[in-house]
Amino acid sequence: MIQVSGLAYGYEASKKITFPDFGVAKGEQCLLLGESGSGKTTLLHLLGGLLRSQQGNITIQQTDITTLSESEMDHFRGKHAGFIFQRNHLIGALTVRKNLLMAPFLAGLQQDESRVEEVLRHLGLLEKRDVRIQELSQGQAQRVAIARAVLNKPAIIFADEPTSALDDTNCERVITLLKEAARENQSTLLVATHDQRLKSKIEQQINLK
Amino acid sequence: MNLFRLVWSYLKAKPLNTALNIVLLSLGIAVITILLLFNNQLQQKITDNARGIDLVVGAKGSPLQLILCNIFHIDFPTGNINLAEAERIARNRLIKNAIPLALGDSYQSYRIIGTSKAYADLYKATLQTGNWWAADMEVVTGAQVAEMLKLKIGDSFTSTHGLTSDGHAHDEQRFVVKGIMNRMGNVVDNLILTNVESIWQVHEVHAEEAEREHAVALDSSIVLSMLVPTIAAGDSTKEITSMLIQYRSPMGAIQLPRYVNGQSNMQAASPAFETARLFSILGIGVDVLMAFAYILIFISGLSIFIALYNSLKERRYDLAIMRSMGATRSKLFISILLEGSLLTVLGSAIGLLMGHGTLLLLPMLVVEAQKAGISGVVFYPEEWIILAGSLFLGLLCALIPALQAYRTDISKVLAGN
């Protein structure tokens, strides 16, 4: 599913980060652990093709993404990957429903309203369909971000510090929902975090130094 | 979801900003539209009204006044000329047609023109109802006059001296409406036509003098005047206001004005020359307004640029997140261009509507505008240029912000540093 070998990235030549080789199988859930500055976000961005010009190879779904052109990468990402970030980064000008519809629209897929309803119902957000993003609580917004990430049934979900801004209750809830959503959609889940609360939630872990 | 809806949502999310940009641009476009419609229609009217008239001969004074008074009927007469003298000019072989005009009276501020049937023929005027005047004190009115004053065949009225409604009333003599002309879309719509003798009649103080003139006219051995065929040629007591002249050949344009201005105490003015001069005078005012409109448009362009530029700073995360969901650089580039051009096209469309609306309302509020016959429902091909130009303006204003969107480093933005 995901295969990484000989991966290294340098923002500057002197500060090169070298990543361990690893692989994650289809449908697996995996935690990327490490202190701030250890390159968790960089690795996640490299895997998602948000960051390019690296050394080494990244193979996702039998495709070596390092060989894709930029727009090919954009399309690949739209079809196969879903992202969740620490700050939820929903589009404030749009309602919940329209935020979700952005995922298939930007990926160039069919926009299916019933799929939107299905995902919202699963995450307990159906009554928030036509609400503006500003009116949501932090926890609700993070759930909408999860909904958006799983809407296209992506092969992989990348989550970057999805819980570090949340209190214990919401943290618990969000990680549970995230794991459930990934399982339901048969998506591989990769969570980059330094949040110690998650250590007990996902067994497979990769430590970055 | 589609790109248009996305862009529209962004515009709706900042209603005040969007409204300000649209209002600024639409004001500028409205001014340009009004000037365009007004100027084009005015030129059209002036050309229509002056068509077929090569020269106006009248009393000495301002040549522009002579033209304004005798062709467009908006200024006051320069004075009277002697009929006998006018006839001497009219007999020149270079003249094909000479039409006498006797002004001085009005009814409810609509001018009564003493002239010959040739004047109506000049504007190809035709009758809606009734007949042309056959005897003294019979009038034919323009369509606008009849409509505004609710005149019908057989109605009679007394005229007022001067060209405003508060002048001295000529109560002794009553004009009778014999016919109403079709709407011609030119100056005759606002005129009341009659023969020259009627104008003389209302102004004559001594009734006995009138009888004497009449007796002369009945004597068949006398050569009749070519301008006013009921009186003898060379009658030195009669006066008219002016004479409209058509040349027989282009030679007339070279010789006649010099001849009239040099050899008589009258003056000749060329409508073509004087209207060109009028436009160059009006042109300054039009240019100033035009410059004002362009400044408004420039400011709105600047405002749109600043709004897009600033909102893009706020939207860096939105752009990055859209890239993470599979949007290509070019899609984001296009969406920003679309946002700019949507604003300007909307602004200019509203501006065009405002311009047409203003000219539609103006005649309802200002009587003079109604007389001028300026319409708001006329469309010119230049309006497409305005729309296309504003589209270009939108693209131009959005270009730099769009390039920024294109160049956004998604990883950096998402990592939060």
PDB file of N, CA, C and O in Angstrom, chain B residues 4-60:
ATOM      1  N   PHE B   4     -17.864  28.365 -10.292  1.00  0.00           N
ATOM      2  CA  PHE B   4     -18.648  29.586 -10.251  1.00  0.00           C
ATOM      3  C   PHE B   4     -19.314  29.762  -8.883  1.00  0.00           C
ATOM      4  O   PHE B   4     -19.287  30.840  -8.291  1.00  0.00           O
ATOM      5  N   ARG B   5     -19.897  28.665  -8.366  1.00  0.00           N
ATOM      6  CA  ARG B   5     -20.552  28.722  -7.060  1.00  0.00           C
ATOM      7  C   ARG B   5     -19.557  29.027  -5.952  1.00  0.00           C
ATOM      8  O   ARG B   5     -19.857  29.762  -5.014  1.00  0.00           O
ATOM      9  N   LEU B   6     -18.361  28.426  -6.084  1.00  0.00           N
ATOM     10  CA  LEU B   6     -17.321  28.655  -5.090  1.00  0.00           C
ATOM     11  C   LEU B   6     -16.963  30.144  -5.044  1.00  0.00           C
ATOM     12  O   LEU B   6     -16.949  30.769  -3.978  1.00  0.00           O
ATOM     13  N   VAL B   7     -16.735  30.700  -6.243  1.00  0.00           N
ATOM     14  CA  VAL B   7     -16.359  32.117  -6.342  1.00  0.00           C
ATOM     15  C   VAL B   7     -17.486  32.996  -5.812  1.00  0.00           C
ATOM     16  O   VAL B   7     -17.266  33.956  -5.077  1.00  0.00           O
ATOM     17  N   TRP B   8     -18.697  32.640  -6.172  1.00  0.00           N
ATOM     18  CA  TRP B   8     -19.859  33.407  -5.731  1.00  0.00           C
ATOM     19  C   TRP B   8     -19.972  33.378  -4.197  1.00  0.00           C
ATOM     20  O   TRP B   8     -20.292  34.384  -3.563  1.00  0.00           O
ATOM     21  N   SER B   9     -19.689  32.203  -3.607  1.00  0.00           N
ATOM     22  CA  SER B   9     -19.747  32.082  -2.147  1.00  0.00           C
ATOM     23  C   SER B   9     -18.726  33.006  -1.488  1.00  0.00           C
ATOM     24  O   SER B   9     -19.007  33.630  -0.469  1.00  0.00           O
ATOM     25  N   TYR B  10     -17.536  33.077  -2.089  1.00  0.00           N
ATOM     26  CA  TYR B  10     -16.512  33.979  -1.541  1.00  0.00           C
ATOM     27  C   TYR B  10     -16.960  35.428  -1.610  1.00  0.00           C
ATOM     28  O   TYR B  10     -16.753  36.208  -0.681  1.00  0.00           O
ATOM     29  N   LEU B  11     -17.595  35.800  -2.723  1.00  0.00           N
ATOM     30  CA  LEU B  11     -18.081  37.183  -2.865  1.00  0.00           C
ATOM     31  C   LEU B  11     -19.192  37.460  -1.852  1.00  0.00           C
ATOM     32  O   LEU B  11     -19.263  38.529  -1.258  1.00  0.00           O
ATOM     33  N   LYS B  12     -20.054  36.459  -1.664  1.00  0.00           N
ATOM     34  CA  LYS B  12     -21.177  36.635  -0.734  1.00  0.00           C
ATOM     35  C   LYS B  12     -20.712  36.693   0.718  1.00  0.00           C
ATOM     36  O   LYS B  12     -21.348  37.321   1.556  1.00  0.00           O
ATOM     37  N   ALA B  13     -19.579  36.027   0.980  1.00  0.00           N
ATOM     38  CA  ALA B  13     -19.073  35.987   2.349  1.00  0.00           C
ATOM     39  C   ALA B  13     -18.602  37.366   2.810  1.00  0.00           C
ATOM     40  O   ALA B  13     -18.506  37.628   4.001  1.00  0.00           O
ATOM     41  N   LYS B  14     -18.298  38.265   1.844  1.00  0.00           N
ATOM     42  CA  LYS B  14     -17.900  39.631   2.205  1.00  0.00           C
ATOM     43  C   LYS B  14     -18.818  40.613   1.493  1.00  0.00           C
ATOM     44  O   LYS B  14     -18.403  41.303   0.562  1.00  0.00           O
ATOM     45  N   PRO B  15     -20.060  40.687   1.957  1.00  0.00           N
ATOM     46  CA  PRO B  15     -21.058  41.458   1.205  1.00  0.00           C
ATOM     47  C   PRO B  15     -20.707  42.944   1.073  1.00  0.00           C
ATOM     48  O   PRO B  15     -20.922  43.536   0.017  1.00  0.00           O
ATOM     49  N   LEU B  16     -20.137  43.525   2.131  1.00  0.00           N
ATOM     50  CA  LEU B  16     -19.867  44.968   2.079  1.00  0.00           C
ATOM     51  C   LEU B  16     -18.760  45.281   1.081  1.00  0.00           C
ATOM     52  O   LEU B  16     -18.871  46.204   0.273  1.00  0.00           O
ATOM     53  N   ASN B  17     -17.701  44.503   1.164  1.00  0.00           N
ATOM     54  CA  ASN B  17     -16.601  44.672   0.222  1.00  0.00           C
ATOM     55  C   ASN B  17     -17.064  44.526  -1.218  1.00  0.00           C
ATOM     56  O   ASN B  17     -16.755  45.347  -2.078  1.00  0.00           O
ATOM     57  N   THR B  18     -17.820  43.461  -1.443  1.00  0.00           N
ATOM     58  CA  THR B  18     -18.323  43.185  -2.786  1.00  0.00           C
ATOM     59  C   THR B  18     -19.218  44.321  -3.258  1.00  0.00           C
ATOM     60  O   THR B  18     -19.085  44.808  -4.379  1.00  0.00           O
ATOM     61  N   ALA B  19     -20.118  44.774  -2.371  1.00  0.00           N
ATOM     62  CA  ALA B  19     -21.046  45.846  -2.738  1.00  0.00           C
ATOM     63  C   ALA B  19     -20.276  47.120  -3.071  1.00  0.00           C
ATOM     64  O   ALA B  19     -20.560  47.782  -4.068  1.00  0.00           O
ATOM     65  N   LEU B  20     -19.266  47.450  -2.262  1.00  0.00           N
ATOM     66  CA  LEU B  20     -18.491  48.666  -2.496  1.00  0.00           C
ATOM     67  C   LEU B  20     -17.835  48.619  -3.873  1.00  0.00           C
ATOM     68  O   LEU B  20     -17.921  49.581  -4.647  1.00  0.00           O
ATOM     69  N   ASN B  21     -17.214  47.500  -4.182  1.00  0.00           N
ATOM     70  CA  ASN B  21     -16.535  47.376  -5.469  1.00  0.00           C
ATOM     71  C   ASN B  21     -17.507  47.486  -6.626  1.00  0.00           C
ATOM     72  O   ASN B  21     -17.226  48.137  -7.631  1.00  0.00           O
ATOM     73  N   ILE B  22     -18.655  46.851  -6.468  1.00  0.00           N
ATOM     74  CA  ILE B  22     -19.641  46.877  -7.551  1.00  0.00           C
ATOM     75  C   ILE B  22     -20.209  48.279  -7.721  1.00  0.00           C
ATOM     76  O   ILE B  22     -20.347  48.786  -8.830  1.00  0.00           O
ATOM     77  N   VAL B  23     -20.498  48.944  -6.585  1.00  0.00           N
ATOM     78  CA  VAL B  23     -21.072  50.288  -6.659  1.00  0.00           C
ATOM     79  C   VAL B  23     -20.083  51.264  -7.310  1.00  0.00           C
ATOM     80  O   VAL B  23     -20.450  52.033  -8.205  1.00  0.00           O
ATOM     81  N   LEU B  24     -18.823  51.203  -6.897  1.00  0.00           N
ATOM     82  CA  LEU B  24     -17.818  52.095  -7.470  1.00  0.00           C
ATOM     83  C   LEU B  24     -17.750  51.946  -8.983  1.00  0.00           C
ATOM     84  O   LEU B  24     -17.809  52.931  -9.724  1.00  0.00           O
ATOM     85  N   LEU B  25     -17.627  50.703  -9.398  1.00  0.00           N
ATOM     86  CA  LEU B  25     -17.489  50.469 -10.834  1.00  0.00           C
ATOM     87  C   LEU B  25     -18.762  50.846 -11.575  1.00  0.00           C
ATOM     88  O   LEU B  25     -18.713  51.497 -12.616  1.00  0.00           O
ATOM     89  N   SER B  26     -19.906  50.477 -10.995  1.00  0.00           N
ATOM     90  CA  SER B  26     -21.148  50.729 -11.728  1.00  0.00           C
ATOM     91  C   SER B  26     -21.420  52.227 -11.861  1.00  0.00           C
ATOM     92  O   SER B  26     -21.979  52.655 -12.860  1.00  0.00           O
ATOM     93  N   LEU B  27     -20.984  53.023 -10.888  1.00  0.00           N
ATOM     94  CA  LEU B  27     -21.160  54.479 -11.018  1.00  0.00           C
ATOM     95  C   LEU B  27     -20.362  55.000 -12.211  1.00  0.00           C
ATOM     96  O   LEU B  27     -20.867  55.778 -13.026  1.00  0.00           O
ATOM     97  N   GLY B  28     -19.117  54.574 -12.293  1.00  0.00           N
ATOM     98  CA  GLY B  28     -18.277  54.991 -13.413  1.00  0.00           C
ATOM     99  C   GLY B  28     -18.874  54.578 -14.740  1.00  0.00           C
ATOM    100  O   GLY B  28     -18.964  55.376 -15.679  1.00  0.00           O
ATOM    101  N   ILE B  29     -19.323  53.328 -14.799  1.00  0.00           N
ATOM    102  CA  ILE B  29     -19.892  52.814 -16.046  1.00  0.00           C
ATOM    103  C   ILE B  29     -21.198  53.549 -16.369  1.00  0.00           C
ATOM    104  O   ILE B  29     -21.480  53.859 -17.519  1.00  0.00           O
ATOM    105  N   ALA B  30     -21.980  53.857 -15.325  1.00  0.00           N
ATOM    106  CA  ALA B  30     -23.251  54.561 -15.548  1.00  0.00           C
ATOM    107  C   ALA B  30     -22.998  55.929 -16.179  1.00  0.00           C
ATOM    108  O   ALA B  30     -23.677  56.322 -17.125  1.00  0.00           O
ATOM    109  N   VAL B  31     -21.991  56.654 -15.662  1.00  0.00           N
ATOM    110  CA  VAL B  31     -21.678  57.983 -16.223  1.00  0.00           C
ATOM    111  C   VAL B  31     -21.292  57.836 -17.694  1.00  0.00           C
ATOM    112  O   VAL B  31     -21.771  58.582 -18.559  1.00  0.00           O
ATOM    113  N   ILE B  32     -20.445  56.855 -17.991  1.00  0.00           N
ATOM    114  CA  ILE B  32     -20.023  56.646 -19.380  1.00  0.00           C
ATOM    115  C   ILE B  32     -21.212  56.284 -20.264  1.00  0.00           C
ATOM    116  O   ILE B  32     -21.360  56.791 -21.375  1.00  0.00           O
ATOM    117  N   THR B  33     -22.086  55.437 -19.732  1.00  0.00           N
ATOM    118  CA  THR B  33     -23.258  55.031 -20.516  1.00  0.00           C
ATOM    119  C   THR B  33     -24.162  56.225 -20.812  1.00  0.00           C
ATOM    120  O   THR B  33     -24.618  56.405 -21.936  1.00  0.00           O
ATOM    121  N   ILE B  34     -24.387  57.047 -19.778  1.00  0.00           N
ATOM    122  CA  ILE B  34     -25.245  58.219 -19.973  1.00  0.00           C
ATOM    123  C   ILE B  34     -24.633  59.134 -21.030  1.00  0.00           C
ATOM    124  O   ILE B  34     -25.327  59.589 -21.951  1.00  0.00           O
ATOM    125  N   LEU B  35     -23.337  59.379 -20.902  1.00  0.00           N
ATOM    126  CA  LEU B  35     -22.678  60.247 -21.880  1.00  0.00           C
ATOM    127  C   LEU B  35     -22.772  59.658 -23.278  1.00  0.00           C
ATOM    128  O   LEU B  35     -23.044  60.366 -24.247  1.00  0.00           O
ATOM    129  N   LEU B  36     -22.558  58.360 -23.358  1.00  0.00           N
ATOM    130  CA  LEU B  36     -22.609  57.679 -24.656  1.00  0.00           C
ATOM    131  C   LEU B  36     -23.989  57.834 -25.288  1.00  0.00           C
ATOM    132  O   LEU B  36     -24.126  58.260 -26.439  1.00  0.00           O
ATOM    133  N   LEU B  37     -25.029  57.511 -24.497  1.00  0.00           N
ATOM    134  CA  LEU B  37     -26.395  57.569 -25.020  1.00  0.00           C
ATOM    135  C   LEU B  37     -26.781  59.003 -25.354  1.00  0.00           C
ATOM    136  O   LEU B  37     -27.339  59.286 -26.408  1.00  0.00           O
ATOM    137  N   PHE B  38     -26.450  59.914 -24.436  1.00  0.00           N
ATOM    138  CA  PHE B  38     -26.855  61.303 -24.596  1.00  0.00           C
ATOM    139  C   PHE B  38     -26.167  61.922 -25.808  1.00  0.00           C
ATOM    140  O   PHE B  38     -26.804  62.516 -26.672  1.00  0.00           O
ATOM    141  N   ASN B  39     -24.864  61.741 -25.856  1.00  0.00           N
ATOM    142  CA  ASN B  39     -24.064  62.329 -26.923  1.00  0.00           C
ATOM    143  C   ASN B  39     -24.475  61.797 -28.291  1.00  0.00           C
ATOM    144  O   ASN B  39     -24.693  62.559 -29.226  1.00  0.00           O
ATOM    145  N   ASN B  40     -24.591  60.461 -28.385  1.00  0.00           N
ATOM    146  CA  ASN B  40     -24.948  59.852 -29.663  1.00  0.00           C
ATOM    147  C   ASN B  40     -26.318  60.300 -30.136  1.00  0.00           C
ATOM    148  O   ASN B  40     -26.507  60.631 -31.299  1.00  0.00           O
ATOM    149  N   GLN B  41     -27.279  60.312 -29.177  1.00  0.00           N
ATOM    150  CA  GLN B  41     -28.635  60.689 -29.578  1.00  0.00           C
ATOM    151  C   GLN B  41     -28.717  62.158 -29.938  1.00  0.00           C
ATOM    152  O   GLN B  41     -29.402  62.535 -30.874  1.00  0.00           O
ATOM    153  N   LEU B  42     -27.972  62.984 -29.175  1.00  0.00           N
ATOM    154  CA  LEU B  42     -27.983  64.418 -29.450  1.00  0.00           C
ATOM    155  C   LEU B  42     -27.395  64.678 -30.834  1.00  0.00           C
ATOM    156  O   LEU B  42     -27.954  65.433 -31.632  1.00  0.00           O
ATOM    157  N   GLN B  43     -26.284  64.047 -31.137  1.00  0.00           N
ATOM    158  CA  GLN B  43     -25.663  64.224 -32.451  1.00  0.00           C
ATOM    159  C   GLN B  43     -26.612  63.766 -33.541  1.00  0.00           C
ATOM    160  O   GLN B  43     -26.743  64.405 -34.579  1.00  0.00           O
ATOM    161  N   GLN B  44     -27.266  62.623 -33.275  1.00  0.00           N
ATOM    162  CA  GLN B  44     -28.204  62.076 -34.247  1.00  0.00           C
ATOM    163  C   GLN B  44     -29.338  63.067 -34.498  1.00  0.00           C
ATOM    164  O   GLN B  44     -29.676  63.374 -35.623  1.00  0.00           O
ATOM    165  N   LYS B  45     -29.896  63.611 -33.391  1.00  0.00           N
ATOM    166  CA  LYS B  45     -31.006  64.568 -33.501  1.00  0.00           C
ATOM    167  C   LYS B  45     -30.558  65.806 -34.265  1.00  0.00           C
ATOM    168  O   LYS B  45     -31.266  66.318 -35.127  1.00  0.00           O
ATOM    169  N   ILE B  46     -29.379  66.291 -33.899  1.00  0.00           N
ATOM    170  CA  ILE B  46     -28.905  67.529 -34.508  1.00  0.00           C
ATOM    171  C   ILE B  46     -28.671  67.317 -35.987  1.00  0.00           C
ATOM    172  O   ILE B  46     -29.067  68.132 -36.825  1.00  0.00           O
ATOM    173  N   THR B  47     -28.084  66.182 -36.327  1.00  0.00           N
ATOM    174  CA  THR B  47     -27.851  65.907 -37.747  1.00  0.00           C
ATOM    175  C   THR B  47     -29.191  65.769 -38.465  1.00  0.00           C
ATOM    176  O   THR B  47     -29.376  66.305 -39.561  1.00  0.00           O
ATOM    177  N   ASP B  48     -30.134  65.051 -37.844  1.00  0.00           N
ATOM    178  CA  ASP B  48     -31.454  64.885 -38.455  1.00  0.00           C
ATOM    179  C   ASP B  48     -32.134  66.227 -38.683  1.00  0.00           C
ATOM    180  O   ASP B  48     -32.706  66.476 -39.738  1.00  0.00           O
ATOM    181  N   ASN B  49     -32.059  67.084 -37.653  1.00  0.00           N
ATOM    182  CA  ASN B  49     -32.769  68.361 -37.732  1.00  0.00           C
ATOM    183  C   ASN B  49     -32.144  69.315 -38.735  1.00  0.00           C
ATOM    184  O   ASN B  49     -32.828  70.151 -39.306  1.00  0.00           O
ATOM    185  N   ALA B  50     -30.827  69.177 -38.916  1.00  0.00           N
ATOM    186  CA  ALA B  50     -30.156  70.110 -39.820  1.00  0.00           C
ATOM    187  C   ALA B  50     -30.066  69.548 -41.231  1.00  0.00           C
ATOM    188  O   ALA B  50     -29.578  70.220 -42.138  1.00  0.00           O
ATOM    189  N   ARG B  51     -30.513  68.297 -41.410  1.00  0.00           N
ATOM    190  CA  ARG B  51     -30.384  67.664 -42.730  1.00  0.00           C
ATOM    191  C   ARG B  51     -31.161  68.451 -43.777  1.00  0.00           C
ATOM    192  O   ARG B  51     -32.289  68.855 -43.567  1.00  0.00           O
ATOM    193  N   GLY B  52     -30.534  68.671 -44.914  1.00  0.00           N
ATOM    194  CA  GLY B  52     -31.219  69.343 -46.020  1.00  0.00           C
ATOM    195  C   GLY B  52     -31.154  70.850 -45.943  1.00  0.00           C
ATOM    196  O   GLY B  52     -31.592  71.535 -46.855  1.00  0.00           O
ATOM    197  N   ILE B  53     -30.643  71.367 -44.820  1.00  0.00           N
ATOM    198  CA  ILE B  53     -30.532  72.831 -44.727  1.00  0.00           C
ATOM    199  C   ILE B  53     -29.055  73.184 -44.884  1.00  0.00           C
ATOM    200  O   ILE B  53     -28.220  72.787 -44.067  1.00  0.00           O
ATOM    201  N   ASP B  54     -28.747  73.909 -45.954  1.00  0.00           N
ATOM    202  CA  ASP B  54     -27.338  74.216 -46.211  1.00  0.00           C
ATOM    203  C   ASP B  54     -26.934  75.533 -45.586  1.00  0.00           C
ATOM    204  O   ASP B  54     -25.762  75.721 -45.238  1.00  0.00           O
ATOM    205  N   LEU B  55     -27.890  76.446 -45.459  1.00  0.00           N
ATOM    206  CA  LEU B  55     -27.541  77.776 -44.976  1.00  0.00           C
ATOM    207  C   LEU B  55     -28.769  78.412 -44.329  1.00  0.00           C
ATOM    208  O   LEU B  55     -29.893  78.175 -44.770  1.00  0.00           O
ATOM    209  N   VAL B  56     -28.534  79.173 -43.283  1.00  0.00           N
ATOM    210  CA  VAL B  56     -29.623  79.938 -42.681  1.00  0.00           C
ATOM    211  C   VAL B  56     -29.268  81.413 -42.828  1.00  0.00           C
ATOM    212  O   VAL B  56     -28.161  81.829 -42.490  1.00  0.00           O
ATOM    213  N   VAL B  57     -30.223  82.178 -43.381  1.00  0.00           N
ATOM    214  CA  VAL B  57     -29.987  83.610 -43.539  1.00  0.00           C
ATOM    215  C   VAL B  57     -30.911  84.327 -42.571  1.00  0.00           C
ATOM    216  O   VAL B  57     -32.109  84.067 -42.525  1.00  0.00           O
ATOM    217  N   GLY B  58     -30.337  85.216 -41.756  1.00  0.00           N
ATOM    218  CA  GLY B  58     -31.156  85.955 -40.783  1.00  0.00           C
ATOM    219  C   GLY B  58     -30.501  87.264 -40.433  1.00  0.00           C
ATOM    220  O   GLY B  58     -29.523  87.670 -41.077  1.00  0.00           O
ATOM    221  N   ALA B  59     -31.024  87.893 -39.381  1.00  0.00           N
ATOM    222  CA  ALA B  59     -30.479  89.179 -38.975  1.00  0.00           C
ATOM    223  C   ALA B  59     -29.095  88.978 -38.375  1.00  0.00           C
ATOM    224  O   ALA B  59     -28.772  87.905 -37.881  1.00  0.00           O
ATOM    225  N   LYS B  60     -28.275  90.040 -38.427  1.00  0.00           N
ATOM    226  CA  LYS B  60     -26.916  89.927 -37.896  1.00  0.00           C
ATOM    227  C   LYS B  60     -26.941  89.650 -36.392  1.00  0.00           C
ATOM    228  O   LYS B  60     -27.850  90.070 -35.680  1.00  0.00           O
TER     229      LYS B  60
END
